[in-house]
PDB file of C-alpha atoms in Angstrom:
ATOM      1  CA  UNK A   1     -31.693  64.951  62.138  1.00 47.00           C
ATOM      2  CA  UNK A   2     -32.759  62.027  59.967  1.00 59.00           C
ATOM      3  CA  UNK A   3     -33.977  63.318  56.603  1.00 83.00           C
ATOM      4  CA  UNK A   4     -36.221  60.398  55.650  1.00 96.00           C
ATOM      5  CA  UNK A   5     -38.579  58.003  57.400  1.00 98.00           C
ATOM      6  CA  UNK A   6     -38.324  54.233  57.414  1.00 98.00           C
ATOM      7  CA  UNK A   7     -41.864  52.879  57.404  1.00 98.00           C
ATOM      8  CA  UNK A   8     -42.468  49.297  58.478  1.00 98.00           C
ATOM      9  CA  UNK A   9     -45.830  47.584  58.114  1.00 98.00           C
ATOM     10  CA  UNK A  10     -46.782  44.787  60.525  1.00 98.00           C
ATOM     11  CA  UNK A  11     -49.906  43.482  58.809  1.00 97.00           C
ATOM     12  CA  UNK A  12     -51.009  40.447  60.823  1.00 96.00           C
ATOM     13  CA  UNK A  13     -49.461  39.681  64.212  1.00 93.00           C
ATOM     14  CA  UNK A  14     -50.378  36.705  66.371  1.00 89.00           C
ATOM     15  CA  UNK A  15     -53.026  38.158  68.678  1.00 89.00           C
ATOM     16  CA  UNK A  16     -56.107  39.149  66.658  1.00 92.00           C
ATOM     17  CA  UNK A  17     -58.569  36.632  65.254  1.00 92.00           C
ATOM     18  CA  UNK A  18     -59.708  36.847  61.634  1.00 93.00           C
ATOM     19  CA  UNK A  19     -63.331  36.487  62.749  1.00 91.00           C
ATOM     20  CA  UNK A  20     -62.970  39.609  64.894  1.00 93.00           C
ATOM     21  CA  UNK A  21     -60.792  41.587  62.444  1.00 94.00           C
ATOM     22  CA  UNK A  22     -61.946  40.720  58.899  1.00 94.00           C
ATOM     23  CA  UNK A  23     -59.321  43.010  57.329  1.00 95.00           C
ATOM     24  CA  UNK A  24     -56.499  40.891  58.766  1.00 96.00           C
ATOM     25  CA  UNK A  25     -54.413  39.260  55.974  1.00 97.00           C
ATOM     26  CA  UNK A  26     -54.004  35.605  56.941  1.00 96.00           C
ATOM     27  CA  UNK A  27     -53.525  33.722  53.657  1.00 97.00           C
ATOM     28  CA  UNK A  28     -50.398  34.034  51.532  1.00 97.00           C
ATOM     29  CA  UNK A  29     -52.389  35.680  48.738  1.00 97.00           C
ATOM     30  CA  UNK A  30     -53.851  38.209  51.177  1.00 97.00           C
ATOM     31  CA  UNK A  31     -50.425  38.931  52.648  1.00 97.00           C
ATOM     32  CA  UNK A  32     -48.813  39.376  49.228  1.00 98.00           C
ATOM     33  CA  UNK A  33     -51.593  41.704  48.067  1.00 97.00           C
ATOM     34  CA  UNK A  34     -51.251  43.753  51.246  1.00 97.00           C
ATOM     35  CA  UNK A  35     -47.474  43.888  50.860  1.00 98.00           C
ATOM     36  CA  UNK A  36     -47.668  45.187  47.297  1.00 98.00           C
ATOM     37  CA  UNK A  37     -50.203  47.873  48.175  1.00 97.00           C
ATOM     38  CA  UNK A  38     -48.262  49.030  51.245  1.00 98.00           C
ATOM     39  CA  UNK A  39     -45.019  49.154  49.265  1.00 98.00           C
ATOM     40  CA  UNK A  40     -46.702  51.337  46.643  1.00 98.00           C
ATOM     41  CA  UNK A  41     -47.747  53.754  49.393  1.00 98.00           C
ATOM     42  CA  UNK A  42     -44.285  54.056  50.952  1.00 97.00           C
ATOM     43  CA  UNK A  43     -43.570  51.086  53.243  1.00 98.00           C
ATOM     44  CA  UNK A  44     -40.047  49.677  52.933  1.00 98.00           C
ATOM     45  CA  UNK A  45     -40.105  46.833  55.498  1.00 98.00           C
ATOM     46  CA  UNK A  46     -42.721  44.172  56.184  1.00 98.00           C
ATOM     47  CA  UNK A  47     -42.736  42.544  59.632  1.00 98.00           C
ATOM     48  CA  UNK A  48     -44.242  39.113  59.098  1.00 97.00           C
ATOM     49  CA  UNK A  49     -46.294  36.722  61.199  1.00 97.00           C
ATOM     50  CA  UNK A  50     -48.060  33.898  59.365  1.00 96.00           C
ATOM     51  CA  UNK A  51     -51.208  31.853  59.951  1.00 96.00           C
ATOM     52  CA  UNK A  52     -52.238  28.260  59.187  1.00 95.00           C
ATOM     53  CA  UNK A  53     -55.245  27.071  57.160  1.00 95.00           C
ATOM     54  CA  UNK A  54     -57.519  27.834  60.121  1.00 95.00           C
ATOM     55  CA  UNK A  55     -56.016  31.352  60.442  1.00 94.00           C
ATOM     56  CA  UNK A  56     -54.223  30.411  63.668  1.00 95.00           C
ATOM     57  CA  UNK A  57     -50.672  31.680  64.342  1.00 94.00           C
ATOM     58  CA  UNK A  58     -48.001  29.260  63.173  1.00 95.00           C
ATOM     59  CA  UNK A  59     -44.225  29.017  62.788  1.00 96.00           C
ATOM     60  CA  UNK A  60     -44.398  26.170  60.290  1.00 96.00           C
ATOM     61  CA  UNK A  61     -40.989  26.118  58.536  1.00 96.00           C
ATOM     62  CA  UNK A  62     -42.388  25.289  55.103  1.00 97.00           C
ATOM     63  CA  UNK A  63     -44.943  28.087  55.232  1.00 96.00           C
ATOM     64  CA  UNK A  64     -42.281  30.534  56.392  1.00 97.00           C
ATOM     65  CA  UNK A  65     -39.970  29.650  53.505  1.00 97.00           C
ATOM     66  CA  UNK A  66     -42.856  29.910  51.044  1.00 97.00           C
ATOM     67  CA  UNK A  67     -43.825  33.289  52.453  1.00 98.00           C
ATOM     68  CA  UNK A  68     -40.295  34.703  52.229  1.00 98.00           C
ATOM     69  CA  UNK A  69     -39.948  33.461  48.653  1.00 98.00           C
ATOM     70  CA  UNK A  70     -43.310  34.929  47.591  1.00 98.00           C
ATOM     71  CA  UNK A  71     -42.602  38.331  49.146  1.00 98.00           C
ATOM     72  CA  UNK A  72     -39.162  38.441  47.511  1.00 97.00           C
ATOM     73  CA  UNK A  73     -40.585  37.505  44.118  1.00 97.00           C
ATOM     74  CA  UNK A  74     -43.589  39.833  44.321  1.00 97.00           C
ATOM     75  CA  UNK A  75     -42.145  42.922  46.037  1.00 98.00           C
ATOM     76  CA  UNK A  76     -38.919  44.773  46.763  1.00 98.00           C
ATOM     77  CA  UNK A  77     -39.777  45.041  50.457  1.00 98.00           C
ATOM     78  CA  UNK A  78     -37.274  44.116  53.147  1.00 98.00           C
ATOM     79  CA  UNK A  79     -38.659  40.890  54.614  1.00 98.00           C
ATOM     80  CA  UNK A  80     -38.464  40.794  58.397  1.00 98.00           C
ATOM     81  CA  UNK A  81     -39.749  37.664  60.133  1.00 98.00           C
ATOM     82  CA  UNK A  82     -40.956  37.692  63.718  1.00 96.00           C
ATOM     83  CA  UNK A  83     -39.071  35.352  66.048  1.00 96.00           C
ATOM     84  CA  UNK A  84     -41.586  36.212  68.749  1.00 91.00           C
ATOM     85  CA  UNK A  85     -44.391  34.184  67.235  1.00 83.00           C
ATOM     86  CA  UNK A  86     -47.203  33.712  69.730  1.00 84.00           C
ATOM     87  CA  UNK A  87     -46.480  33.792  73.472  1.00 84.00           C
ATOM     88  CA  UNK A  88     -46.973  30.001  73.591  1.00 88.00           C
ATOM     89  CA  UNK A  89     -44.384  29.126  70.909  1.00 91.00           C
ATOM     90  CA  UNK A  90     -41.310  27.192  72.145  1.00 94.00           C
ATOM     91  CA  UNK A  91     -37.811  28.608  71.820  1.00 95.00           C
ATOM     92  CA  UNK A  92     -36.748  25.922  69.344  1.00 95.00           C
ATOM     93  CA  UNK A  93     -39.472  26.903  66.877  1.00 95.00           C
ATOM     94  CA  UNK A  94     -38.650  30.584  67.299  1.00 96.00           C
ATOM     95  CA  UNK A  95     -34.960  29.988  66.558  1.00 96.00           C
ATOM     96  CA  UNK A  96     -35.846  27.889  63.513  1.00 96.00           C
ATOM     97  CA  UNK A  97     -37.525  30.953  61.934  1.00 96.00           C
ATOM     98  CA  UNK A  98     -34.049  32.016  60.785  1.00 97.00           C
ATOM     99  CA  UNK A  99     -33.826  28.942  58.555  1.00 97.00           C
ATOM    100  CA  UNK A 100     -36.371  30.577  56.220  1.00 97.00           C
ATOM    101  CA  UNK A 101     -33.632  33.049  55.197  1.00 97.00           C
ATOM    102  CA  UNK A 102     -35.265  36.445  55.793  1.00 97.00           C
ATOM    103  CA  UNK A 103     -33.460  39.749  55.281  1.00 98.00           C
ATOM    104  CA  UNK A 104     -34.204  40.671  58.896  1.00 98.00           C
ATOM    105  CA  UNK A 105     -35.720  39.141  62.010  1.00 98.00           C
ATOM    106  CA  UNK A 106     -36.910  40.519  65.312  1.00 97.00           C
ATOM    107  CA  UNK A 107     -34.898  39.965  68.488  1.00 97.00           C
ATOM    108  CA  UNK A 108     -36.821  40.854  71.642  1.00 96.00           C
ATOM    109  CA  UNK A 109     -34.451  41.959  74.360  1.00 97.00           C
ATOM    110  CA  UNK A 110     -36.163  40.595  77.442  1.00 96.00           C
ATOM    111  CA  UNK A 111     -39.205  39.113  79.108  1.00 95.00           C
ATOM    112  CA  UNK A 112     -42.315  41.261  79.464  1.00 94.00           C
ATOM    113  CA  UNK A 113     -45.814  40.846  80.851  1.00 93.00           C
ATOM    114  CA  UNK A 114     -48.030  40.882  77.765  1.00 86.00           C
ATOM    115  CA  UNK A 115     -51.542  41.639  78.970  1.00 83.00           C
ATOM    116  CA  UNK A 116     -52.558  38.552  80.937  1.00 88.00           C
ATOM    117  CA  UNK A 117     -49.716  36.485  79.425  1.00 89.00           C
ATOM    118  CA  UNK A 118     -45.934  36.437  79.753  1.00 92.00           C
ATOM    119  CA  UNK A 119     -43.737  36.930  76.681  1.00 92.00           C
ATOM    120  CA  UNK A 120     -40.689  34.959  77.790  1.00 93.00           C
ATOM    121  CA  UNK A 121     -37.241  35.885  76.468  1.00 94.00           C
ATOM    122  CA  UNK A 122     -34.504  34.401  78.650  1.00 96.00           C
ATOM    123  CA  UNK A 123     -31.022  35.920  78.422  1.00 97.00           C
ATOM    124  CA  UNK A 124     -29.586  32.664  77.040  1.00 97.00           C
ATOM    125  CA  UNK A 125     -32.259  32.607  74.342  1.00 97.00           C
ATOM    126  CA  UNK A 126     -31.563  36.227  73.369  1.00 97.00           C
ATOM    127  CA  UNK A 127     -27.824  35.491  73.093  1.00 98.00           C
ATOM    128  CA  UNK A 128     -28.503  32.391  70.990  1.00 97.00           C
ATOM    129  CA  UNK A 129     -30.805  34.341  68.668  1.00 97.00           C
ATOM    130  CA  UNK A 130     -28.332  37.225  68.292  1.00 98.00           C
ATOM    131  CA  UNK A 131     -25.336  34.989  67.521  1.00 98.00           C
ATOM    132  CA  UNK A 132     -27.287  32.768  65.123  1.00 97.00           C
ATOM    133  CA  UNK A 133     -28.334  35.885  63.198  1.00 97.00           C
ATOM    134  CA  UNK A 134     -24.684  36.957  62.994  1.00 97.00           C
ATOM    135  CA  UNK A 135     -23.764  33.545  61.555  1.00 96.00           C
ATOM    136  CA  UNK A 136     -26.737  33.414  59.174  1.00 96.00           C
ATOM    137  CA  UNK A 137     -26.289  36.943  57.799  1.00 97.00           C
ATOM    138  CA  UNK A 138     -29.687  38.080  59.059  1.00 98.00           C
ATOM    139  CA  UNK A 139     -30.017  41.675  60.270  1.00 98.00           C
ATOM    140  CA  UNK A 140     -31.843  41.974  63.601  1.00 98.00           C
ATOM    141  CA  UNK A 141     -34.372  44.521  64.688  1.00 98.00           C
ATOM    142  CA  UNK A 142     -34.062  44.628  68.469  1.00 98.00           C
ATOM    143  CA  UNK A 143     -37.541  44.850  69.975  1.00 98.00           C
ATOM    144  CA  UNK A 144     -37.672  46.966  73.125  1.00 98.00           C
ATOM    145  CA  UNK A 145     -40.754  46.667  75.339  1.00 97.00           C
ATOM    146  CA  UNK A 146     -39.296  48.384  78.406  1.00 96.00           C
ATOM    147  CA  UNK A 147     -36.344  50.628  79.249  1.00 96.00           C
ATOM    148  CA  UNK A 148     -34.401  47.804  80.891  1.00 96.00           C
ATOM    149  CA  UNK A 149     -34.321  46.067  77.516  1.00 97.00           C
ATOM    150  CA  UNK A 150     -32.056  48.848  76.241  1.00 98.00           C
ATOM    151  CA  UNK A 151     -29.597  48.131  79.045  1.00 97.00           C
ATOM    152  CA  UNK A 152     -29.748  44.446  78.108  1.00 97.00           C
ATOM    153  CA  UNK A 153     -28.986  45.370  74.478  1.00 98.00           C
ATOM    154  CA  UNK A 154     -25.952  47.374  75.560  1.00 97.00           C
ATOM    155  CA  UNK A 155     -24.736  44.308  77.471  1.00 97.00           C
ATOM    156  CA  UNK A 156     -25.443  41.998  74.520  1.00 98.00           C
ATOM    157  CA  UNK A 157     -23.499  44.105  72.026  1.00 98.00           C
ATOM    158  CA  UNK A 158     -20.640  44.607  74.461  1.00 97.00           C
ATOM    159  CA  UNK A 159     -20.209  40.860  75.034  1.00 97.00           C
ATOM    160  CA  UNK A 160     -21.114  39.391  71.627  1.00 98.00           C
ATOM    161  CA  UNK A 161     -20.419  42.133  69.103  1.00 97.00           C
ATOM    162  CA  UNK A 162     -22.340  44.107  66.552  1.00 97.00           C
ATOM    163  CA  UNK A 163     -25.062  42.502  64.433  1.00 97.00           C
ATOM    164  CA  UNK A 164     -24.547  41.379  60.857  1.00 95.00           C
ATOM    165  CA  UNK A 165     -24.090  44.487  58.715  1.00 93.00           C
ATOM    166  CA  UNK A 166     -22.731  46.483  61.638  1.00 96.00           C
ATOM    167  CA  UNK A 167     -25.768  48.744  62.122  1.00 97.00           C
ATOM    168  CA  UNK A 168     -27.930  48.697  65.265  1.00 98.00           C
ATOM    169  CA  UNK A 169     -31.642  49.337  64.775  1.00 98.00           C
ATOM    170  CA  UNK A 170     -34.244  49.033  67.513  1.00 98.00           C
ATOM    171  CA  UNK A 171     -38.030  49.141  67.587  1.00 98.00           C
ATOM    172  CA  UNK A 172     -39.623  50.688  70.668  1.00 98.00           C
ATOM    173  CA  UNK A 173     -42.855  48.756  71.210  1.00 97.00           C
ATOM    174  CA  UNK A 174     -44.972  51.015  73.380  1.00 97.00           C
ATOM    175  CA  UNK A 175     -48.383  50.757  74.991  1.00 96.00           C
ATOM    176  CA  UNK A 176     -48.455  46.997  75.649  1.00 94.00           C
ATOM    177  CA  UNK A 177     -50.088  46.354  79.053  1.00 93.00           C
ATOM    178  CA  UNK A 178     -47.066  45.331  81.124  1.00 92.00           C
ATOM    179  CA  UNK A 179     -44.498  47.277  79.099  1.00 95.00           C
ATOM    180  CA  UNK A 180     -43.565  50.931  78.811  1.00 96.00           C
ATOM    181  CA  UNK A 181     -46.449  53.321  78.163  1.00 97.00           C
ATOM    182  CA  UNK A 182     -47.070  54.845  74.761  1.00 97.00           C
ATOM    183  CA  UNK A 183     -46.335  58.398  75.849  1.00 97.00           C
ATOM    184  CA  UNK A 184     -43.979  61.139  74.756  1.00 97.00           C
ATOM    185  CA  UNK A 185     -42.060  61.173  78.090  1.00 97.00           C
ATOM    186  CA  UNK A 186     -41.477  57.412  77.848  1.00 97.00           C
ATOM    187  CA  UNK A 187     -40.240  57.709  74.264  1.00 97.00           C
ATOM    188  CA  UNK A 188     -37.924  60.590  75.169  1.00 97.00           C
ATOM    189  CA  UNK A 189     -36.504  58.530  78.054  1.00 97.00           C
ATOM    190  CA  UNK A 190     -35.816  55.661  75.656  1.00 97.00           C
ATOM    191  CA  UNK A 191     -34.178  57.972  73.107  1.00 97.00           C
ATOM    192  CA  UNK A 192     -31.876  59.338  75.807  1.00 96.00           C
ATOM    193  CA  UNK A 193     -30.794  55.779  76.629  1.00 96.00           C
ATOM    194  CA  UNK A 194     -29.986  55.121  72.969  1.00 96.00           C
ATOM    195  CA  UNK A 195     -26.948  57.354  73.462  1.00 93.00           C
ATOM    196  CA  UNK A 196     -25.322  54.470  75.332  1.00 94.00           C
ATOM    197  CA  UNK A 197     -25.543  52.270  72.232  1.00 97.00           C
ATOM    198  CA  UNK A 198     -23.127  52.336  69.262  1.00 96.00           C
ATOM    199  CA  UNK A 199     -22.906  55.594  67.326  1.00 94.00           C
ATOM    200  CA  UNK A 200     -25.409  55.728  64.494  1.00 94.00           C
ATOM    201  CA  UNK A 201     -28.019  53.530  66.197  1.00 97.00           C
ATOM    202  CA  UNK A 202     -31.477  54.196  64.756  1.00 97.00           C
ATOM    203  CA  UNK A 203     -34.928  53.484  66.096  1.00 98.00           C
ATOM    204  CA  UNK A 204     -38.500  52.973  65.032  1.00 98.00           C
ATOM    205  CA  UNK A 205     -41.455  53.261  67.367  1.00 98.00           C
ATOM    206  CA  UNK A 206     -44.677  51.294  67.512  1.00 96.00           C
ATOM    207  CA  UNK A 207     -47.687  52.612  69.393  1.00 96.00           C
ATOM    208  CA  UNK A 208     -50.070  49.794  70.311  1.00 95.00           C
ATOM    209  CA  UNK A 209     -53.797  50.475  70.259  1.00 93.00           C
ATOM    210  CA  UNK A 210     -54.841  53.986  71.248  1.00 93.00           C
ATOM    211  CA  UNK A 211     -51.199  55.062  71.648  1.00 96.00           C
ATOM    212  CA  UNK A 212     -50.599  54.855  67.888  1.00 96.00           C
ATOM    213  CA  UNK A 213     -50.940  58.557  67.111  1.00 96.00           C
ATOM    214  CA  UNK A 214     -49.032  59.955  70.139  1.00 96.00           C
ATOM    215  CA  UNK A 215     -46.136  57.563  69.520  1.00 97.00           C
ATOM    216  CA  UNK A 216     -46.122  58.283  65.790  1.00 97.00           C
ATOM    217  CA  UNK A 217     -45.812  62.033  66.336  1.00 97.00           C
ATOM    218  CA  UNK A 218     -43.270  61.713  69.142  1.00 97.00           C
ATOM    219  CA  UNK A 219     -41.079  59.390  67.071  1.00 97.00           C
ATOM    220  CA  UNK A 220     -41.029  61.702  64.066  1.00 97.00           C
ATOM    221  CA  UNK A 221     -40.239  64.724  66.227  1.00 96.00           C
ATOM    222  CA  UNK A 222     -37.226  62.980  67.801  1.00 96.00           C
ATOM    223  CA  UNK A 223     -35.725  61.692  64.543  1.00 95.00           C
ATOM    224  CA  UNK A 224     -37.224  58.198  64.761  1.00 97.00           C
ATOM    225  CA  UNK A 225     -38.962  55.960  62.267  1.00 98.00           C
ATOM    226  CA  UNK A 226     -42.396  54.320  62.225  1.00 98.00           C
ATOM    227  CA  UNK A 227     -44.031  50.897  62.419  1.00 98.00           C
ATOM    228  CA  UNK A 228     -47.761  50.609  61.829  1.00 98.00           C
ATOM    229  CA  UNK A 229     -50.195  47.835  60.970  1.00 97.00           C
ATOM    230  CA  UNK A 230     -53.066  45.651  62.092  1.00 97.00           C
ATOM    231  CA  UNK A 231     -50.722  43.701  64.351  1.00 96.00           C
ATOM    232  CA  UNK A 232     -50.577  46.743  66.608  1.00 95.00           C
ATOM    233  CA  UNK A 233     -53.886  48.554  66.201  1.00 95.00           C
ATOM    234  CA  UNK A 234     -57.301  47.544  64.878  1.00 95.00           C
ATOM    235  CA  UNK A 235     -59.101  50.855  65.461  1.00 94.00           C
ATOM    236  CA  UNK A 236     -58.432  53.827  63.185  1.00 94.00           C
ATOM    237  CA  UNK A 237     -60.330  56.255  65.397  1.00 92.00           C
ATOM    238  CA  UNK A 238     -62.809  55.961  68.253  1.00 90.00           C
ATOM    239  CA  UNK A 239     -65.598  53.646  67.093  1.00 90.00           C
ATOM    240  CA  UNK A 240     -64.032  53.220  63.628  1.00 94.00           C
ATOM    241  CA  UNK A 241     -62.338  49.904  62.808  1.00 94.00           C
ATOM    242  CA  UNK A 242     -59.271  49.863  60.582  1.00 95.00           C
ATOM    243  CA  UNK A 243     -60.329  49.004  57.046  1.00 95.00           C
ATOM    244  CA  UNK A 244     -56.911  47.834  55.824  1.00 96.00           C
ATOM    245  CA  UNK A 245     -53.197  47.983  56.519  1.00 97.00           C
ATOM    246  CA  UNK A 246     -52.936  50.400  53.616  1.00 98.00           C
ATOM    247  CA  UNK A 247     -55.049  52.882  55.570  1.00 97.00           C
ATOM    248  CA  UNK A 248     -52.520  52.839  58.411  1.00 98.00           C
ATOM    249  CA  UNK A 249     -49.508  53.095  56.090  1.00 98.00           C
ATOM    250  CA  UNK A 250     -51.112  56.010  54.239  1.00 98.00           C
ATOM    251  CA  UNK A 251     -51.631  57.855  57.531  1.00 98.00           C
ATOM    252  CA  UNK A 252     -47.999  57.253  58.539  1.00 98.00           C
ATOM    253  CA  UNK A 253     -46.798  58.482  55.146  1.00 98.00           C
ATOM    254  CA  UNK A 254     -48.927  61.607  55.512  1.00 97.00           C
ATOM    255  CA  UNK A 255     -47.446  62.411  58.920  1.00 97.00           C
ATOM    256  CA  UNK A 256     -43.915  61.756  57.638  1.00 97.00           C
ATOM    257  CA  UNK A 257     -44.441  64.132  54.741  1.00 97.00           C
ATOM    258  CA  UNK A 258     -45.855  66.802  57.066  1.00 96.00           C
ATOM    259  CA  UNK A 259     -42.684  66.434  59.141  1.00 95.00           C
ATOM    260  CA  UNK A 260     -40.681  66.973  55.918  1.00 95.00           C
ATOM    261  CA  UNK A 261     -39.232  63.512  56.327  1.00 96.00           C
ATOM    262  CA  UNK A 262     -40.636  61.585  53.353  1.00 97.00           C
ATOM    263  CA  UNK A 263     -40.650  57.767  53.291  1.00 98.00           C
ATOM    264  CA  UNK A 264     -37.375  56.048  52.478  1.00 97.00           C
ATOM    265  CA  UNK A 265     -37.311  53.940  49.345  1.00 97.00           C
ATOM    266  CA  UNK A 266     -36.481  50.278  49.778  1.00 97.00           C
ATOM    267  CA  UNK A 267     -32.979  50.969  48.433  1.00 96.00           C
ATOM    268  CA  UNK A 268     -32.472  53.782  50.952  1.00 97.00           C
ATOM    269  CA  UNK A 269     -33.822  51.566  53.714  1.00 97.00           C
ATOM    270  CA  UNK A 270     -31.399  48.777  52.846  1.00 97.00           C
ATOM    271  CA  UNK A 271     -28.528  51.248  53.005  1.00 96.00           C
ATOM    272  CA  UNK A 272     -29.709  52.595  56.377  1.00 96.00           C
ATOM    273  CA  UNK A 273     -30.062  49.129  57.926  1.00 96.00           C
ATOM    274  CA  UNK A 274     -26.790  47.711  56.653  1.00 93.00           C
ATOM    275  CA  UNK A 275     -28.390  45.177  54.334  1.00 93.00           C
TER     276      UNK A 275
END
């Protein structure tokens, strides 16, 4: 059983609008302030999407480099950039995210219906992303939206080798309309499939929207880790909007402590992830 809990905060995402979610950090100053406060509470990884001057999702290379540099200078958090971007971003822009030199980056293991949209991840694109991360020394977090994505990951590692650092870490993204449900049986099914991956593989779980709490508890009880943040949920409880990312991190830390699996420090997290 894992003795500590890796807590990742995903503070912004690419779906919510600032006008609808005022607590969303969209400027660099807002993101840096959020990062510092979440680190102080117990987060060790920050999963980053950025916005432009109009608070729209962007993969602008200069802004990405500036963001990575600011987070490195202002925190000790592991900086993980999203290569998913928004569902409309082209593959070339998503691959270019790696040029910003993050510690980690996401690697989504297949296409999934994403509400009314399609989040397209062709096999050739996934292979390109995986091998470029190996060459660039960037540690991937393999995003899993459905059980078939775990089979695809097994195929990827078998054909193209382990990621940089040698450790395999996945994030089970649950509760997206079109993906696997955010339920305990679905999480248990995914955990059983992890046995087919290299020994020592670890996982985090993300419960989108109202699935946040069930997924959080199921992940802790099966030895998994946690990802929380305004990217994934904007309602703290029925009829109660999330006030800040810190509120979500604090709740995750509280559950982890109740499970007698306190948050990992950033140093412990780096050791776990092979950084």
